[in-house]
Amino acid sequence: MAPLADRSSFRFLIAAASLLAVFLVFSPVSAGGKEIVHGSAAQASEDVFILGRDVTISQEVLKDVMVVGGSVRLDSRVKGDVVVLGGNLEMGTAARIEGDLVCLGGQIEGLDATRVAGEVFAPGESRTALAPLTRNSRSGVLNASLLSAAVSLTLLFVWLIAAILLTSISPREIRTSSLELRASLFHTTMLGLVTFTSLVLTAVIFSYMVPYGVGIPLLAILGMFGFVAKVYGMVAVFHAVGTALAGARNADQLASRRFLRGDLTMVMVGLLVLGALRLIPVVGQFLWMIASLVALGVAIGTGFGRREPWFLALAKA
Amino acid sequence: MTCEQFAANPSEGAGHLEQCADCRKLVGELEQLDRKIAAATVGETNLAASIGGRLPLAPWEGAGDRPWRFLVPAALLVIALAALLFALGGVSPLQGMMSSTRVAFPPLELILKIVRGFSSTLATGSMSFHLTVIVLTISLYSLLAFLLRRRLRGYDGASR
């Protein structure tokens, strides 16, 4: 067994390498300043593609706007879609979007549903689901808060159904993953961090192949893999949280219980606790993000609960 | 047979007990002690059973229980609360729930739009950007393989 000092140094190295990798992947590609989109005409008639830079759009755009790895300030009308990946979107008072609005990996400020004619899609923000609803409902801050909580509860119910189904089908695997998570939380978290960044980079590599026809099927497979890993991992995280909080410690406790027993119950307790925490602004989303990383790590690390090594040739003796 | 030999191997010393009063007394006391331990209680609980009941639980003990009487009402409560909040917000609960689930399951055309746009945006990148992506991918996968080499722990203590 390695000496304690060596193990601590090793853990520090792993953590530093993982965080450096994440920083390199998600930091701005260019240190360039803001770019003002304008030209001799008052309109841009082509699609606007921006990579790794912040941009302020102050002229009318007749087609789509796509910004990757940079934030956008929108001060004019866009007749097509606006897609922002890995950056924030700030909508000025004159901003209008006649197509769809997509914002992944960032926040939207100044979102007003009446200024977006198409769909609004921003996962992780309950305001996304609110956009079409607030057009038809009463206005007011209290109303928006009620709808936001209702959206969160609906998504919680979807998670609940998925968790019950998955735990009923493969309880042993979920329990194995939950146990591994509780035994090696640090390693699982680092693994999740590296897995997530690896998946993102793999998606980037596959995107290069889109013009050649194979990119989209590959991306679909990658997306499905990531989705399944996340769902499985989150159910294991729910199980771990539920067991840590409400699991029976000995046979006497188990025998005296009527309800808090079994894998399904532990999953439900964990889900309800994490779901309640998610309702807390900012902190809740951060916790859920950490839980998602841990979920990826435990799904990949345990091989979806099968405990089989991924690389036999490299397995330690 | 001496008393020490009898103590070392009592099963072969039945004759010794008939001759040695000390050993006979000792055996009698031990048998009485055994009966006392078996019958010992703490409060109203049998001691032997209560010690077993306090041992740590194995992960699979009680894992197969399915208390649907708790699970189903809890699930219904969550969805009922959601419906109530939608109704209070002035939105049809069904419409609200459909809009909410679109966040988790976006339409395919939207995904294809994002993918094609992302691919076109990548084409505008510089050569150094593309090289950085390749180098980072190789490095991260190496780190991932390194992390996946580690044997799982869980309840398999031998992996340490």
Short mmCIF file of C-alpha atoms in Angstrom, two decimals:
data_model
loop_
_atom_site.label_atom_id
_atom_site.label_comp_id
_atom_site.label_asym_id
_atom_site.label_seq_id
_atom_site.Cartn_x
_atom_site.Cartn_y
_atom_site.Cartn_z
CA MET A 1 0.00 0.00 0.00
CA ALA A 2 1.39 3.42 -0.91
CA PRO A 3 2.44 5.63 2.01
CA LEU A 4 -0.11 8.20 3.13
CA ALA A 5 1.99 11.15 1.95
CA ASP A 6 2.32 9.64 -1.54
CA ARG A 7 -1.42 9.02 -1.80
CA SER A 8 -2.19 12.61 -0.83
CA SER A 9 0.30 13.92 -3.40
CA PHE A 10 -1.18 11.62 -6.03
CA ARG A 11 -4.69 12.85 -5.31
CA PHE A 12 -3.48 16.45 -5.53
CA LEU A 13 -1.87 15.75 -8.90
CA ILE A 14 -5.02 14.11 -10.25
CA ALA A 15 -7.18 16.99 -9.05
CA ALA A 16 -4.80 19.56 -10.51
CA ALA A 17 -4.62 17.74 -13.87
CA SER A 18 -8.41 17.43 -14.06
CA LEU A 19 -9.01 21.08 -13.21
CA LEU A 20 -6.33 22.24 -15.64
CA ALA A 21 -7.92 20.16 -18.37
CA VAL A 22 -11.34 21.65 -17.67
CA PHE A 23 -9.89 25.17 -17.60
CA LEU A 24 -8.13 24.68 -20.93
CA VAL A 25 -11.27 23.31 -22.54
CA PHE A 26 -13.70 25.89 -21.27
CA SER A 27 -11.59 29.06 -21.12
CA PRO A 28 -11.99 31.54 -23.97
CA VAL A 29 -10.04 30.41 -26.99
CA SER A 30 -8.94 33.93 -27.81
CA ALA A 31 -8.14 36.81 -25.52
CA GLY A 32 -9.56 39.19 -28.09
CA GLY A 33 -11.96 41.95 -27.12
CA LYS A 34 -15.49 42.57 -28.21
CA GLU A 35 -16.33 42.58 -31.86
CA ILE A 36 -19.00 44.89 -33.17
CA VAL A 37 -20.91 43.34 -36.01
CA HIS A 38 -21.47 46.03 -38.51
CA GLY A 39 -20.71 46.77 -42.07
CA SER A 40 -21.22 49.32 -44.73
CA ALA A 41 -24.85 48.32 -44.90
CA ALA A 42 -27.18 48.48 -41.96
CA GLN A 43 -27.88 44.77 -42.27
CA ALA A 44 -25.87 41.53 -42.29
CA SER A 45 -27.32 39.31 -45.01
CA GLU A 46 -25.26 36.20 -44.22
CA ASP A 47 -25.18 33.87 -41.23
CA VAL A 48 -22.99 35.23 -38.43
CA PHE A 49 -20.54 32.69 -36.99
CA ILE A 50 -18.32 33.75 -34.09
CA LEU A 51 -15.84 31.42 -32.38
CA GLY A 52 -14.16 32.20 -29.07
CA ARG A 53 -14.97 35.91 -28.88
CA ASP A 54 -17.53 38.10 -27.21
CA VAL A 55 -19.73 39.96 -29.65
CA THR A 56 -22.16 42.86 -29.64
CA ILE A 57 -24.71 42.70 -32.44
CA SER A 58 -25.87 46.21 -33.20
CA GLN A 59 -27.02 45.75 -36.79
CA GLU A 60 -29.93 43.83 -38.17
CA VAL A 61 -29.08 40.25 -39.13
CA LEU A 62 -31.20 38.68 -41.86
CA LYS A 63 -30.12 35.11 -41.13
CA ASP A 64 -28.84 33.12 -38.14
CA VAL A 65 -26.38 34.03 -35.41
CA MET A 66 -24.17 31.31 -33.94
CA VAL A 67 -21.66 32.08 -31.20
CA VAL A 68 -19.47 29.41 -29.63
CA GLY A 69 -17.28 30.09 -26.61
CA GLY A 70 -18.22 33.74 -26.26
CA SER A 71 -20.94 35.96 -24.84
CA VAL A 72 -23.42 37.95 -26.90
CA ARG A 73 -25.05 41.30 -26.38
CA LEU A 74 -27.97 41.69 -28.75
CA ASP A 75 -29.14 45.22 -29.55
CA SER A 76 -30.93 44.73 -32.83
CA ARG A 77 -33.24 42.42 -34.72
CA VAL A 78 -32.27 38.93 -35.87
CA LYS A 79 -34.58 37.41 -38.47
CA GLY A 80 -33.20 33.90 -38.04
CA ASP A 81 -32.18 31.86 -35.01
CA VAL A 82 -29.76 32.84 -32.27
CA VAL A 83 -27.62 30.04 -30.84
CA VAL A 84 -25.12 30.69 -28.05
CA LEU A 85 -22.98 27.81 -26.85
CA GLY A 86 -20.72 28.23 -23.84
CA GLY A 87 -21.48 31.89 -23.26
CA ASN A 88 -24.06 34.31 -21.90
CA LEU A 89 -26.70 36.22 -23.82
CA GLU A 90 -27.75 39.73 -22.88
CA MET A 91 -30.79 41.10 -24.65
CA GLY A 92 -30.94 44.86 -24.97
CA THR A 93 -34.14 46.87 -25.20
CA ALA A 94 -34.07 46.85 -29.01
CA ALA A 95 -33.38 43.12 -29.27
CA ARG A 96 -35.80 41.03 -31.30
CA ILE A 97 -35.44 37.42 -32.39
CA GLU A 98 -37.82 36.16 -35.05
CA GLY A 99 -36.52 32.62 -35.01
CA ASP A 100 -35.57 30.33 -32.13
CA LEU A 101 -33.29 31.18 -29.23
CA VAL A 102 -30.89 28.56 -27.87
CA CYS A 103 -28.45 29.16 -25.04
CA LEU A 104 -26.41 26.22 -23.74
CA GLY A 105 -23.87 26.56 -20.95
CA GLY A 106 -24.68 30.19 -20.13
CA GLN A 107 -27.21 32.60 -18.70
CA ILE A 108 -29.76 34.75 -20.46
CA GLU A 109 -30.26 38.29 -19.18
CA GLY A 110 -33.13 40.52 -20.16
CA LEU A 111 -35.15 37.68 -21.59
CA ASP A 112 -38.61 38.81 -22.53
CA ALA A 113 -40.75 36.14 -24.12
CA THR A 114 -42.59 38.69 -26.25
CA ARG A 115 -39.35 39.55 -28.04
CA VAL A 116 -38.68 35.97 -29.15
CA ALA A 117 -41.12 34.77 -31.79
CA GLY A 118 -39.88 31.19 -31.87
CA GLU A 119 -38.92 28.68 -29.23
CA VAL A 120 -36.61 29.42 -26.31
CA PHE A 121 -34.32 26.61 -25.28
CA ALA A 122 -31.85 26.97 -22.41
CA PRO A 123 -31.47 23.76 -20.38
CA GLY A 124 -30.91 24.34 -16.68
CA GLU A 125 -32.96 27.51 -16.71
CA SER A 126 -36.56 27.04 -15.77
CA ARG A 127 -37.24 30.35 -17.47
CA THR A 128 -36.87 28.45 -20.73
CA ALA A 129 -40.07 26.60 -20.11
CA LEU A 130 -41.65 29.77 -18.80
CA ALA A 131 -41.18 31.76 -21.98
CA PRO A 132 -44.22 30.38 -23.85
CA LEU A 133 -46.26 30.25 -20.67
CA THR A 134 -45.77 33.84 -19.58
CA ARG A 135 -47.26 35.04 -22.83
CA ASN A 136 -50.59 33.58 -21.78
CA SER A 137 -50.58 33.92 -18.02
CA ARG A 138 -50.92 36.77 -15.58
CA SER A 139 -47.86 38.92 -15.09
CA GLY A 140 -45.95 39.60 -11.88
CA VAL A 141 -42.92 38.45 -9.95
CA LEU A 142 -44.94 36.15 -7.68
CA ASN A 143 -46.55 34.55 -10.69
CA ALA A 144 -43.17 33.94 -12.33
CA SER A 145 -41.89 32.38 -9.11
CA LEU A 146 -44.92 30.08 -8.92
CA LEU A 147 -44.46 28.97 -12.51
CA SER A 148 -40.73 28.49 -11.99
CA ALA A 149 -41.38 26.23 -8.99
CA ALA A 150 -44.05 24.35 -10.96
CA VAL A 151 -41.60 23.72 -13.81
CA SER A 152 -38.97 22.45 -11.35
CA LEU A 153 -41.52 20.10 -9.74
CA THR A 154 -42.59 18.77 -13.14
CA LEU A 155 -38.98 17.99 -14.07
CA LEU A 156 -38.57 16.38 -10.64
CA PHE A 157 -41.54 14.13 -11.41
CA VAL A 158 -39.95 13.12 -14.72
CA TRP A 159 -36.76 12.23 -12.83
CA LEU A 160 -38.85 10.29 -10.33
CA ILE A 161 -40.44 8.12 -13.02
CA ALA A 162 -37.04 7.48 -14.63
CA ALA A 163 -35.51 6.61 -11.24
CA ILE A 164 -38.30 4.17 -10.32
CA LEU A 165 -38.07 2.44 -13.70
CA LEU A 166 -34.29 2.15 -13.65
CA THR A 167 -34.12 0.99 -10.03
CA SER A 168 -36.82 -1.62 -10.64
CA ILE A 169 -34.97 -2.97 -13.68
CA SER A 170 -31.44 -3.01 -12.27
CA PRO A 171 -31.42 -2.50 -8.51
CA ARG A 172 -28.19 -4.39 -7.92
CA GLU A 173 -26.23 -2.24 -10.37
CA ILE A 174 -27.62 0.95 -8.88
CA ARG A 175 -26.72 -0.24 -5.40
CA THR A 176 -23.19 -1.16 -6.52
CA SER A 177 -22.65 2.24 -8.06
CA SER A 178 -24.07 3.97 -5.01
CA LEU A 179 -21.68 2.02 -2.78
CA GLU A 180 -18.71 2.91 -4.97
CA LEU A 181 -19.74 6.55 -4.89
CA ARG A 182 -19.87 6.60 -1.10
CA ALA A 183 -16.53 4.76 -0.86
CA SER A 184 -14.62 6.96 -3.36
CA LEU A 185 -16.34 10.33 -3.67
CA PHE A 186 -13.19 12.25 -4.61
CA HIS A 187 -12.10 9.84 -7.32
CA THR A 188 -15.62 9.65 -8.73
CA THR A 189 -15.90 13.43 -8.91
CA MET A 190 -12.56 13.80 -10.70
CA LEU A 191 -13.53 11.01 -13.07
CA GLY A 192 -16.82 12.77 -13.81
CA LEU A 193 -15.03 16.03 -14.51
CA VAL A 194 -12.59 14.42 -16.93
CA THR A 195 -15.37 12.37 -18.56
CA PHE A 196 -17.51 15.44 -19.16
CA THR A 197 -14.69 17.40 -20.77
CA SER A 198 -13.74 14.35 -22.83
CA LEU A 199 -17.31 14.02 -24.09
CA VAL A 200 -17.39 17.71 -25.01
CA LEU A 201 -14.15 17.45 -26.95
CA THR A 202 -15.31 14.27 -28.65
CA ALA A 203 -18.44 16.13 -29.74
CA VAL A 204 -16.21 18.86 -31.18
CA ILE A 205 -14.16 16.27 -33.09
CA PHE A 206 -17.31 14.65 -34.44
CA SER A 207 -18.64 18.06 -35.46
CA TYR A 208 -15.72 18.37 -37.88
CA MET A 209 -17.15 15.33 -39.66
CA VAL A 210 -20.66 16.72 -40.12
CA PRO A 211 -20.02 17.94 -43.68
CA TYR A 212 -18.88 14.41 -44.59
CA GLY A 213 -22.09 12.73 -43.51
CA VAL A 214 -20.80 10.64 -40.58
CA GLY A 215 -20.72 13.43 -38.05
CA ILE A 216 -24.41 13.48 -37.20
CA PRO A 217 -24.78 9.72 -36.57
CA LEU A 218 -21.63 9.78 -34.44
CA LEU A 219 -22.92 12.75 -32.50
CA ALA A 220 -26.24 10.98 -32.02
CA ILE A 221 -24.49 7.93 -30.55
CA LEU A 222 -22.35 10.14 -28.34
CA GLY A 223 -25.39 12.08 -27.20
CA MET A 224 -27.30 8.92 -26.35
CA PHE A 225 -24.32 7.55 -24.45
CA GLY A 226 -23.97 10.75 -22.45
CA PHE A 227 -27.71 10.85 -21.76
CA VAL A 228 -27.85 7.25 -20.56
CA ALA A 229 -24.72 7.72 -18.43
CA LYS A 230 -26.15 10.82 -16.83
CA VAL A 231 -29.56 9.29 -16.08
CA TYR A 232 -28.03 6.11 -14.67
CA GLY A 233 -25.46 8.05 -12.66
CA MET A 234 -28.01 10.46 -11.22
CA VAL A 235 -30.16 7.55 -9.99
CA ALA A 236 -27.04 6.14 -8.29
CA VAL A 237 -26.40 9.56 -6.75
CA PHE A 238 -29.99 9.69 -5.49
CA HIS A 239 -29.51 6.22 -3.97
CA ALA A 240 -26.25 7.28 -2.30
CA VAL A 241 -27.76 10.46 -0.84
CA GLY A 242 -30.87 8.62 0.33
CA THR A 243 -28.84 5.84 1.95
CA ALA A 244 -26.50 8.30 3.63
CA LEU A 245 -29.42 10.26 5.05
CA ALA A 246 -32.09 7.65 5.71
CA GLY A 247 -30.54 4.20 5.27
CA ALA A 248 -30.84 1.68 8.10
CA ARG A 249 -27.55 1.14 9.93
CA ASN A 250 -28.27 -2.27 11.43
CA ALA A 251 -30.77 -5.11 11.44
CA ASP A 252 -32.66 -3.72 14.45
CA GLN A 253 -33.30 -0.43 12.67
CA LEU A 254 -34.32 -2.22 9.48
CA ALA A 255 -36.74 -4.51 11.32
CA SER A 256 -38.35 -1.56 13.11
CA ARG A 257 -39.00 0.35 9.87
CA ARG A 258 -42.12 0.13 7.84
CA PHE A 259 -41.43 2.57 5.00
CA LEU A 260 -37.80 3.70 4.80
CA ARG A 261 -36.37 0.44 3.48
CA GLY A 262 -35.33 -0.82 0.08
CA ASP A 263 -33.45 0.57 -2.93
CA LEU A 264 -36.48 2.35 -4.36
CA THR A 265 -37.13 4.25 -1.18
CA MET A 266 -33.51 5.30 -0.84
CA VAL A 267 -33.58 6.58 -4.43
CA MET A 268 -36.77 8.51 -3.79
CA VAL A 269 -35.46 10.08 -0.57
CA GLY A 270 -32.28 11.17 -2.32
CA LEU A 271 -34.22 12.53 -5.28
CA LEU A 272 -36.60 14.52 -3.10
CA VAL A 273 -33.73 15.97 -1.06
CA LEU A 274 -31.69 16.96 -4.12
CA GLY A 275 -34.82 18.22 -5.86
CA ALA A 276 -35.65 20.43 -2.89
CA LEU A 277 -32.09 21.77 -2.82
CA ARG A 278 -32.31 22.53 -6.52
CA LEU A 279 -35.11 24.98 -5.86
CA ILE A 280 -32.63 27.24 -4.02
CA PRO A 281 -31.51 29.92 -6.49
CA VAL A 282 -27.89 29.72 -7.71
CA VAL A 283 -26.72 27.32 -4.99
CA GLY A 284 -29.25 24.71 -6.05
CA GLN A 285 -28.15 24.77 -9.67
CA PHE A 286 -24.51 24.57 -8.64
CA LEU A 287 -25.21 21.54 -6.43
CA TRP A 288 -27.13 19.85 -9.24
CA MET A 289 -24.24 20.51 -11.61
CA ILE A 290 -21.79 18.90 -9.17
CA ALA A 291 -24.18 15.97 -8.74
CA SER A 292 -24.30 15.58 -12.54
CA LEU A 293 -20.51 15.43 -12.73
CA VAL A 294 -20.40 12.86 -9.94
CA ALA A 295 -23.14 10.93 -11.74
CA LEU A 296 -21.08 10.75 -14.94
CA GLY A 297 -18.07 9.65 -12.95
CA VAL A 298 -19.88 6.85 -11.12
CA ALA A 299 -21.56 5.60 -14.30
CA ILE A 300 -18.28 5.39 -16.20
CA GLY A 301 -16.18 4.32 -13.23
CA THR A 302 -18.36 1.35 -12.34
CA GLY A 303 -19.23 0.47 -15.92
CA PHE A 304 -22.91 1.11 -15.24
CA GLY A 305 -22.74 -0.94 -12.07
CA ARG A 306 -21.18 -4.00 -13.67
CA ARG A 307 -17.75 -3.41 -12.05
CA GLU A 308 -15.93 -4.68 -15.11
CA PRO A 309 -12.65 -2.99 -16.09
CA TRP A 310 -12.78 -0.81 -19.19
CA PHE A 311 -9.20 -1.56 -20.19
CA LEU A 312 -8.18 -5.13 -19.47
CA ALA A 313 -4.73 -4.65 -20.95
CA LEU A 314 -4.06 -1.68 -18.68
CA ALA A 315 -5.71 -3.09 -15.55
CA LYS A 316 -3.56 -3.06 -12.45
CA ALA A 317 -2.39 -6.47 -11.27
CA MET B 1 -5.06 -38.52 33.40
CA THR B 2 -4.09 -35.28 35.15
CA CYS B 3 -6.31 -32.21 35.50
CA GLU B 4 -4.20 -30.33 32.88
CA GLN B 5 -4.60 -33.16 30.38
CA PHE B 6 -8.36 -33.19 30.98
CA ALA B 7 -8.50 -29.38 30.47
CA ALA B 8 -6.60 -29.75 27.18
CA ASN B 9 -8.92 -32.50 25.89
CA PRO B 10 -12.18 -32.77 27.91
CA SER B 11 -13.91 -35.09 25.44
CA GLU B 12 -11.46 -37.92 26.23
CA GLY B 13 -11.54 -37.42 30.00
CA ALA B 14 -14.99 -38.71 31.00
CA GLY B 15 -13.39 -41.12 33.49
CA HIS B 16 -11.36 -38.36 35.11
CA LEU B 17 -14.54 -36.49 36.11
CA GLU B 18 -15.69 -39.45 38.17
CA GLN B 19 -12.42 -39.38 40.14
CA CYS B 20 -11.69 -35.61 40.41
CA ALA B 21 -14.17 -33.52 42.42
CA ASP B 22 -12.46 -30.21 41.48
CA CYS B 23 -12.80 -30.82 37.77
CA ARG B 24 -16.36 -32.04 38.23
CA LYS B 25 -17.23 -28.83 40.08
CA LEU B 26 -15.55 -26.71 37.39
CA VAL B 27 -17.45 -28.41 34.55
CA GLY B 28 -20.72 -27.96 36.42
CA GLU B 29 -20.06 -24.22 36.86
CA LEU B 30 -19.18 -23.80 33.19
CA GLU B 31 -22.39 -25.52 32.08
CA GLN B 32 -24.39 -23.28 34.40
CA LEU B 33 -22.66 -20.22 32.95
CA ASP B 34 -23.58 -21.29 29.41
CA ARG B 35 -27.22 -21.57 30.40
CA LYS B 36 -27.12 -18.16 32.07
CA ILE B 37 -25.62 -16.45 28.96
CA ALA B 38 -28.20 -18.04 26.66
CA ALA B 39 -31.02 -16.85 28.89
CA ALA B 40 -29.51 -13.40 29.59
CA THR B 41 -31.68 -10.44 28.62
CA VAL B 42 -31.29 -6.66 28.54
CA GLY B 43 -34.65 -5.30 29.40
CA GLU B 44 -36.97 -7.49 27.37
CA THR B 45 -34.49 -8.31 24.59
CA ASN B 46 -32.43 -11.42 24.33
CA LEU B 47 -28.76 -10.38 24.57
CA ALA B 48 -27.49 -12.66 21.83
CA ALA B 49 -30.17 -11.50 19.38
CA SER B 50 -29.68 -7.83 20.26
CA ILE B 51 -25.93 -7.97 19.58
CA GLY B 52 -26.61 -9.47 16.17
CA GLY B 53 -29.20 -6.81 15.51
CA ARG B 54 -26.70 -4.02 16.16
CA LEU B 55 -24.09 -5.25 13.73
CA PRO B 56 -23.63 -3.04 10.60
CA LEU B 57 -26.06 -3.84 7.81
CA ALA B 58 -24.76 -5.34 4.57
CA PRO B 59 -25.72 -3.31 1.48
CA TRP B 60 -28.05 -5.98 0.12
CA GLU B 61 -30.00 -6.58 3.31
CA GLY B 62 -33.51 -5.23 2.95
CA ALA B 63 -32.64 -3.80 -0.46
CA GLY B 64 -35.36 -5.64 -2.31
CA ASP B 65 -38.25 -4.08 -0.43
CA ARG B 66 -40.76 -2.17 -2.53
CA PRO B 67 -42.93 -0.04 -0.22
CA TRP B 68 -45.32 1.18 -2.90
CA ARG B 69 -47.61 2.59 -0.21
CA PHE B 70 -44.98 5.26 0.38
CA LEU B 71 -43.64 5.67 -3.15
CA VAL B 72 -46.89 6.15 -5.05
CA PRO B 73 -48.37 8.82 -2.73
CA ALA B 74 -45.03 10.70 -2.74
CA ALA B 75 -44.96 10.72 -6.55
CA LEU B 76 -48.59 11.81 -6.76
CA LEU B 77 -47.92 14.57 -4.24
CA VAL B 78 -45.11 15.99 -6.38
CA ILE B 79 -47.21 16.09 -9.55
CA ALA B 80 -50.23 17.42 -7.67
CA LEU B 81 -48.14 20.27 -6.26
CA ALA B 82 -46.85 21.07 -9.73
CA ALA B 83 -50.40 21.12 -11.13
CA LEU B 84 -51.56 23.34 -8.27
CA LEU B 85 -48.74 25.83 -8.82
CA PHE B 86 -49.46 25.97 -12.55
CA ALA B 87 -53.12 26.59 -11.82
CA LEU B 88 -52.25 29.36 -9.34
CA GLY B 89 -50.00 30.87 -12.00
CA GLY B 90 -52.88 31.08 -14.44
CA VAL B 91 -51.67 28.36 -16.80
CA SER B 92 -53.33 25.09 -17.70
CA PRO B 93 -51.47 22.34 -15.75
CA LEU B 94 -51.28 20.11 -18.83
CA GLN B 95 -49.87 22.89 -21.00
CA GLY B 96 -47.41 23.79 -18.28
CA MET B 97 -46.17 20.23 -17.91
CA MET B 98 -45.79 19.79 -21.67
CA SER B 99 -43.72 22.99 -21.87
CA SER B 100 -41.60 21.87 -18.93
CA THR B 101 -40.73 18.49 -20.45
CA ARG B 102 -39.56 20.16 -23.66
CA VAL B 103 -36.54 21.36 -21.69
CA ALA B 104 -35.47 17.76 -21.09
CA PHE B 105 -36.45 16.49 -24.56
CA PRO B 106 -35.82 19.16 -27.18
CA PRO B 107 -37.20 18.69 -30.71
CA LEU B 108 -34.93 16.94 -33.19
CA GLU B 109 -34.94 19.80 -35.67
CA LEU B 110 -33.60 22.11 -32.99
CA ILE B 111 -30.78 19.72 -32.20
CA LEU B 112 -29.90 19.38 -35.91
CA LYS B 113 -29.93 23.15 -36.24
CA ILE B 114 -27.48 23.49 -33.36
CA VAL B 115 -25.22 20.74 -34.72
CA ARG B 116 -25.03 22.18 -38.25
CA GLY B 117 -24.47 25.70 -36.96
CA PHE B 118 -21.77 24.51 -34.59
CA SER B 119 -20.03 22.63 -37.38
CA SER B 120 -20.07 25.73 -39.60
CA THR B 121 -18.72 27.86 -36.77
CA LEU B 122 -15.85 25.46 -36.17
CA ALA B 123 -14.79 25.85 -39.77
CA THR B 124 -14.03 29.52 -39.09
CA GLY B 125 -11.43 28.63 -36.46
CA SER B 126 -7.70 29.08 -36.94
CA MET B 127 -5.20 26.21 -37.40
CA SER B 128 -3.86 26.72 -33.87
CA PHE B 129 -7.39 26.27 -32.52
CA HIS B 130 -7.83 22.97 -34.36
CA LEU B 131 -4.45 21.72 -33.19
CA THR B 132 -5.29 22.69 -29.62
CA VAL B 133 -8.51 20.70 -29.82
CA ILE B 134 -6.69 17.61 -31.01
CA VAL B 135 -3.94 17.86 -28.41
CA LEU B 136 -6.45 18.46 -25.60
CA THR B 137 -8.54 15.49 -26.71
CA ILE B 138 -5.57 13.15 -26.69
CA SER B 139 -4.44 14.44 -23.27
CA LEU B 140 -7.86 14.13 -21.72
CA TYR B 141 -8.41 10.62 -23.00
CA SER B 142 -5.03 9.62 -21.62
CA LEU B 143 -6.01 11.04 -18.25
CA LEU B 144 -9.37 9.27 -18.45
CA ALA B 145 -7.72 5.93 -19.19
CA PHE B 146 -5.36 6.51 -16.28
CA LEU B 147 -8.25 7.23 -13.91
CA LEU B 148 -10.21 4.20 -15.13
CA ARG B 149 -7.30 1.90 -14.34
CA ARG B 150 -7.91 2.23 -10.66
CA ARG B 151 -9.66 -0.75 -9.16
CA LEU B 152 -13.06 -0.13 -7.60
CA ARG B 153 -13.41 -0.03 -3.84
CA GLY B 154 -16.97 -0.37 -2.63
CA TYR B 155 -17.22 -3.30 -0.26
CA ASP B 156 -14.23 -5.06 -1.79
CA GLY B 157 -11.68 -4.09 0.85
CA ALA B 158 -8.92 -6.11 -0.82
CA SER B 159 -8.60 -3.50 -3.54
CA ARG B 160 -6.61 -1.30 -1.16
#
